[in-house]
Amino acid sequence: MSSALLIPGVATACAQESQKAVLVGEKPLILSTWNHGLPANAAAMGKLNAGGSILDAVEEGVRDTELDLANLSVGLQGLPDREGITTLDASIMTGDGNCGSVAFVRQIKHPISLARKVMENTPHVMLAGEGARQFAIMEGFPLEEEVLSPKAAEAYAKWKETSQYKPIINIENHDTIGMIGIDSQGNMAGSCTTSGLAYKMHGRVGDSPIIGAGLYVDNEVGAATATGLGETIIKICGSFLIVELMRQGRTPQEACEEAVRRLISKNKNINDIQAGFLAINKEGVTGAFAVHPGFNFAKATSKENVMIDSSSHFKP
Ligand code: GLY
């Protein structure tokens, strides 16, 4: 990797930059996976600027994506499992080690806020399935009707023509939002939310609600989040691995690259697998790396909010 500094330009919200290692940190800073990260970052920064905490910011940011009707991989409009039911996974974590998550939950518009309630209002870290739904009702979350969005219904009907179960990841059918952020005092938090793999087996849970796989945050070191085929990320405890590599002295970029190498070494059929990681260390230095080209992320500072193409193990 090049070690050039990122020179701040007159970036606009839609500007595309190629990824460069950033060795001078910036705070506050928010990173989010994929194109939907741009409006999510804007919502998160808005919350932070309005006096919210970094935890409030990462919750607010991904709530925006959970409502995005154009998005087929986050929120209740996401593609369903192979029974035609949309089930959601989400997690949230603060830099002091507090965390909460929900998995395989139905009918809840904002699983990220439910994950936060698990963190704040229960002695547990994770609630799943019907238990998570019951807890949501207790907390006053409205239950949404279980109807597929028009786009998801159309895609599901097409999939059913062959019902081919092949968990291939690509940007079109799978693009979880993972968000990590640091405020100007160095407090960190992260959030991750998804409808998971399209046409998954009913009951399948991915990496996003699993602390250490889809998300990990530690104010002493840094934060990481993941996107892509969850099974491959769970197998290497991807986000925890990156934070621990940073603890041992790797830069965020080196840590993301090592996690991708580890993932590749533990998974066959790597041609069919996409996964990507984002990391920030406690100085506000960033890293990003993916298995294949095509992964991008949004980076927001107090000056700009821009899309950046991640580098990858396999080259275009
Ligand atoms: N990365 C999200 C999932 O596999 O469900």
Coordinates of C-alpha atoms and ligand atoms in Angstrom, one line a residue:
M1 CA 0.0 0.0 0.0
S2 CA 1.1 3.5 -0.7
S3 CA 1.7 5.5 2.5
A4 CA 0.8 8.9 0.9
L5 CA -1.2 11.3 3.0
L6 CA -4.7 12.0 1.9
I7 CA -4.8 15.6 0.7
P8 CA -8.2 17.1 1.4
G9 CA -9.6 18.5 -1.8
V10 CA -12.8 20.4 -2.6
A11 CA -14.7 17.2 -2.3
T12 CA -18.5 17.2 -2.8
A13 CA -20.9 14.7 -1.4
C14 CA -20.7 12.6 -4.6
A15 CA -17.0 12.8 -5.2
Q16 CA -15.3 9.5 -5.8
E17 CA -11.7 9.2 -4.5
S18 CA -9.4 6.3 -4.9
Q19 CA -8.3 4.8 -1.6
K20 CA -5.1 6.1 -0.1
A21 CA -3.7 5.1 3.2
V22 CA -4.4 7.9 5.7
L23 CA -1.6 8.1 8.3
V24 CA -2.7 11.3 9.8
G25 CA -5.9 10.8 11.8
E26 CA -8.9 13.0 11.8
K27 CA -11.6 13.4 14.5
P28 CA -14.5 13.4 14.4
L29 CA -14.7 10.8 11.7
I30 CA -17.4 8.3 10.5
L31 CA -16.9 5.4 8.1
S32 CA -19.8 3.4 6.5
T33 CA -19.9 0.6 4.1
W34 CA -21.2 1.0 0.5
N35 CA -23.0 3.9 -1.3
H36 CA -25.8 4.0 1.2
G37 CA -23.1 5.1 3.7
L38 CA -23.1 8.6 2.2
P39 CA -26.6 9.6 3.4
A40 CA -26.1 7.5 6.6
N41 CA -22.9 9.4 7.4
A42 CA -24.6 12.7 6.8
A43 CA -27.4 11.7 9.2
A44 CA -24.8 10.5 11.8
M45 CA -22.7 13.7 11.5
G46 CA -25.9 15.8 11.8
K47 CA -26.6 14.0 15.1
L48 CA -23.1 14.6 16.3
N49 CA -23.1 18.3 15.3
A50 CA -26.4 18.7 17.1
G51 CA -24.8 17.6 20.4
G52 CA -25.6 13.9 20.2
S53 CA -23.0 11.3 21.4
I54 CA -21.1 9.1 19.0
L55 CA -23.5 6.3 20.0
D56 CA -26.5 8.4 19.1
A57 CA -24.7 9.2 15.8
V58 CA -24.1 5.6 14.7
E59 CA -27.6 4.7 15.6
E60 CA -29.1 7.6 13.7
G61 CA -26.9 7.1 10.7
V62 CA -28.0 3.5 10.0
R63 CA -31.6 4.2 10.9
D64 CA -31.6 6.2 7.7
T65 CA -30.5 3.1 5.7
E66 CA -33.1 0.9 7.5
L67 CA -35.8 3.2 5.9
D68 CA -34.3 3.3 2.4
L69 CA -36.9 1.7 0.2
A70 CA -34.4 1.4 -2.7
N71 CA -32.2 -0.8 -0.5
L72 CA -32.7 -4.5 -0.8
S73 CA -30.3 -5.7 1.9
V74 CA -31.1 -3.6 4.9
G75 CA -34.4 -3.1 6.8
L76 CA -37.8 -4.6 6.2
Q77 CA -37.7 -3.8 2.5
G78 CA -34.7 -6.2 2.2
L79 CA -34.8 -9.4 0.2
P80 CA -36.5 -12.3 2.1
D81 CA -35.3 -15.7 3.1
R82 CA -36.2 -18.7 0.9
E83 CA -39.6 -19.0 2.7
G84 CA -40.4 -15.4 1.6
I85 CA -39.9 -13.9 5.1
T86 CA -37.6 -10.9 5.7
T87 CA -35.6 -11.3 8.9
L88 CA -33.2 -8.8 10.3
D89 CA -29.9 -8.8 12.2
A90 CA -28.3 -5.8 13.9
S91 CA -25.7 -4.8 16.5
I92 CA -24.4 -1.8 18.3
M93 CA -21.3 -1.2 20.4
T94 CA -19.6 1.5 22.4
G95 CA -15.9 1.9 23.0
D96 CA -16.2 1.1 26.6
G97 CA -17.2 -2.5 25.7
N98 CA -21.0 -2.1 26.1
C99 CA -22.9 -3.8 23.3
G100 CA -26.3 -5.2 22.2
S101 CA -27.7 -7.1 19.3
V102 CA -30.7 -8.7 17.8
A103 CA -30.8 -11.6 15.3
F104 CA -33.5 -13.3 13.2
V105 CA -36.0 -10.6 14.2
R106 CA -39.2 -10.0 12.2
Q107 CA -41.6 -7.0 11.8
I108 CA -39.3 -4.4 13.4
K109 CA -38.5 -1.3 11.3
H110 CA -35.4 -0.3 13.2
P111 CA -33.5 -3.3 14.5
I112 CA -30.6 -1.1 15.3
S113 CA -32.6 0.8 17.9
L114 CA -33.9 -2.5 19.3
A115 CA -30.2 -3.7 19.6
R116 CA -29.5 -0.5 21.6
K117 CA -32.4 -1.3 23.9
V118 CA -31.0 -4.7 24.5
M119 CA -27.7 -3.1 25.4
E120 CA -29.3 -0.5 27.7
N121 CA -32.3 -2.1 29.2
T122 CA -31.5 -5.8 29.6
P123 CA -28.7 -7.7 31.4
H124 CA -28.0 -9.5 28.0
V125 CA -26.1 -8.8 24.9
M126 CA -28.2 -10.6 22.3
L127 CA -31.9 -11.5 21.8
A128 CA -33.1 -13.6 18.8
G129 CA -36.2 -14.4 16.9
E130 CA -39.5 -14.4 18.8
G131 CA -37.9 -13.3 22.0
A132 CA -36.4 -10.3 20.3
R133 CA -39.9 -9.5 18.8
Q134 CA -41.5 -9.8 22.3
F135 CA -38.9 -7.6 23.8
A136 CA -39.6 -5.0 21.0
I137 CA -43.3 -5.1 21.9
M138 CA -42.5 -4.5 25.6
E139 CA -40.3 -1.6 24.6
G140 CA -43.1 0.0 22.6
F141 CA -41.8 -0.7 19.1
P142 CA -44.6 -0.9 16.6
L143 CA -44.9 -4.2 14.7
E144 CA -44.9 -3.7 10.9
E145 CA -47.1 -5.7 8.6
E146 CA -45.2 -8.6 7.1
V147 CA -45.5 -7.7 3.5
L148 CA -42.6 -7.7 1.0
S149 CA -41.8 -4.4 -0.6
P150 CA -42.7 -4.3 -4.3
K151 CA -39.1 -4.6 -5.4
A152 CA -38.4 -7.5 -3.0
A153 CA -41.6 -9.3 -4.0
E154 CA -40.6 -9.0 -7.7
A155 CA -37.1 -10.3 -7.0
Y156 CA -38.4 -13.1 -4.8
A157 CA -40.9 -14.2 -7.5
K158 CA -38.1 -14.3 -10.0
W159 CA -35.8 -16.3 -7.7
K160 CA -38.6 -18.8 -7.0
E161 CA -38.6 -19.7 -10.7
T162 CA -35.4 -21.7 -10.0
S163 CA -35.1 -21.5 -6.2
Q164 CA -31.4 -22.0 -6.6
Y165 CA -29.8 -21.8 -3.2
K166 CA -26.3 -20.5 -3.9
P167 CA -25.0 -18.0 -1.3
I168 CA -23.1 -15.9 -3.7
I169 CA -22.4 -12.4 -2.5
N170 CA -22.4 -9.4 -4.7
I171 CA -23.2 -5.7 -4.4
E172 CA -26.6 -6.2 -5.9
N173 CA -27.9 -8.8 -3.5
H174 CA -26.0 -8.1 -0.4
D175 CA -24.7 -4.9 1.1
T176 CA -25.1 -4.6 4.8
I177 CA -24.4 -1.2 6.4
G178 CA -21.6 -1.2 9.0
M179 CA -20.7 2.2 10.5
I180 CA -17.9 3.0 12.8
G181 CA -17.1 6.5 14.3
I182 CA -15.0 8.5 16.6
D183 CA -15.8 11.8 18.2
S184 CA -13.4 14.7 18.8
Q185 CA -12.7 13.4 22.3
G186 CA -11.7 9.9 21.0
N187 CA -14.9 8.1 22.1
M188 CA -15.9 5.4 19.6
A189 CA -19.0 3.5 18.7
G190 CA -20.2 1.3 15.8
S191 CA -23.5 -0.1 14.4
C192 CA -24.3 -2.8 11.8
T193 CA -27.6 -3.7 10.4
T194 CA -28.8 -6.0 7.6
S195 CA -31.6 -8.2 6.2
G196 CA -28.8 -10.7 5.6
L197 CA -28.1 -13.0 2.7
A198 CA -30.9 -13.0 0.1
Y199 CA -32.9 -16.2 0.0
K200 CA -31.0 -17.6 3.1
M201 CA -32.4 -20.6 5.0
H202 CA -35.0 -19.6 7.5
G203 CA -33.3 -19.0 10.8
R204 CA -29.9 -18.2 9.2
V205 CA -28.0 -15.5 11.1
G206 CA -25.0 -13.7 9.6
D207 CA -22.0 -11.9 11.1
S208 CA -23.8 -8.5 11.6
P209 CA -25.3 -9.2 15.0
I210 CA -22.4 -11.1 16.3
I211 CA -20.1 -8.9 18.4
G212 CA -16.5 -9.5 17.2
A213 CA -17.6 -10.7 13.7
G214 CA -19.6 -7.9 12.1
L215 CA -18.6 -5.2 14.6
Y216 CA -16.1 -4.6 17.3
V217 CA -15.2 -1.3 19.1
D218 CA -12.6 -0.6 21.8
N219 CA -11.7 3.0 22.8
E220 CA -8.2 1.8 23.8
V221 CA -7.4 0.6 20.3
G222 CA -10.0 1.3 17.6
A223 CA -13.1 -0.1 15.8
A224 CA -13.9 -2.3 12.9
T225 CA -16.9 -3.5 10.9
A226 CA -17.5 -5.9 8.1
T227 CA -19.7 -6.5 5.1
G228 CA -20.0 -9.5 2.8
L229 CA -20.7 -13.2 3.2
G230 CA -21.3 -13.4 6.9
E231 CA -20.3 -17.1 7.3
T232 CA -16.8 -16.3 6.2
I233 CA -16.5 -13.3 8.5
I234 CA -17.8 -15.3 11.5
K235 CA -15.2 -18.0 10.9
I236 CA -12.3 -15.5 11.5
C237 CA -14.0 -13.3 14.1
G238 CA -13.2 -10.6 11.5
S239 CA -13.8 -7.3 13.4
F240 CA -12.3 -8.5 16.6
L241 CA -9.3 -9.8 14.7
I242 CA -8.7 -6.4 13.2
V243 CA -9.0 -4.6 16.5
E244 CA -6.6 -7.1 18.1
L245 CA -4.1 -6.7 15.2
M246 CA -4.2 -2.9 15.7
R247 CA -3.6 -3.5 19.4
Q248 CA -0.5 -5.3 18.4
G249 CA 0.7 -2.4 16.4
R250 CA -0.7 -2.9 12.9
T251 CA -2.1 0.2 11.1
P252 CA -5.9 0.0 10.4
Q253 CA -5.0 -0.7 6.7
E254 CA -2.5 -3.5 7.6
A255 CA -5.0 -5.0 10.0
C256 CA -7.8 -5.1 7.3
E257 CA -5.5 -6.6 4.8
E258 CA -4.4 -9.3 7.2
A259 CA -8.1 -10.1 8.0
V260 CA -8.8 -10.5 4.3
R261 CA -5.7 -12.8 3.9
R262 CA -7.0 -14.9 6.9
L263 CA -10.5 -15.1 5.5
I264 CA -9.1 -16.2 2.1
S265 CA -7.0 -18.9 3.8
K266 CA -10.0 -20.3 5.7
N267 CA -12.5 -20.4 2.9
K268 CA -12.7 -22.4 -0.3
N269 CA -14.5 -21.1 -3.5
I270 CA -13.0 -17.7 -2.9
N271 CA -14.0 -16.6 -6.4
D272 CA -17.6 -16.7 -5.2
I273 CA -17.0 -14.9 -1.9
Q274 CA -17.0 -11.1 -1.3
A275 CA -16.2 -9.6 2.1
G276 CA -14.9 -6.2 3.1
F277 CA -13.7 -4.5 6.2
L278 CA -13.4 -1.0 7.5
A279 CA -11.3 0.1 10.5
I280 CA -10.4 3.2 12.5
N281 CA -7.8 3.5 15.2
K282 CA -8.0 5.7 18.2
E283 CA -6.1 8.5 16.4
G284 CA -8.7 8.5 13.7
V285 CA -6.5 6.8 11.1
T286 CA -8.6 4.6 8.7
G287 CA -8.2 1.3 6.8
A288 CA -10.3 -0.6 4.3
F289 CA -9.8 -3.8 2.3
A290 CA -11.9 -6.4 0.5
V291 CA -11.5 -9.8 -1.1
H292 CA -12.6 -8.6 -4.6
P293 CA -12.8 -5.2 -6.3
G294 CA -16.2 -3.4 -6.0
F295 CA -16.3 -2.6 -2.3
N296 CA -16.6 1.1 -1.5
F297 CA -17.3 3.1 1.6
A298 CA -18.2 6.6 2.7
K299 CA -16.0 8.7 4.9
A300 CA -17.2 11.7 6.7
T301 CA -15.2 14.3 8.6
S302 CA -16.1 17.7 9.8
K303 CA -15.1 19.0 6.3
E304 CA -16.4 16.5 3.8
N305 CA -18.4 13.3 3.2
V306 CA -17.0 11.3 0.2
M307 CA -17.2 7.9 -1.4
I308 CA -13.9 6.0 -1.6
D309 CA -13.2 2.8 -3.6
S310 CA -11.5 0.2 -1.4
S311 CA -8.5 -1.7 -2.5
S312 CA -8.8 -5.4 -2.7
H313 CA -6.8 -8.7 -2.5
F314 CA -7.7 -9.7 -6.1
K315 CA -7.2 -7.0 -8.6
P316 CA -9.7 -5.8 -11.3
Ligands
GLY1 N1 -22.8 -9.6 6.3 C1 -24.1 -9.8 6.6 C2 -24.6 -11.2 6.4 O1 -23.9 -12.0 5.9 O2 -25.7 -11.4 6.8

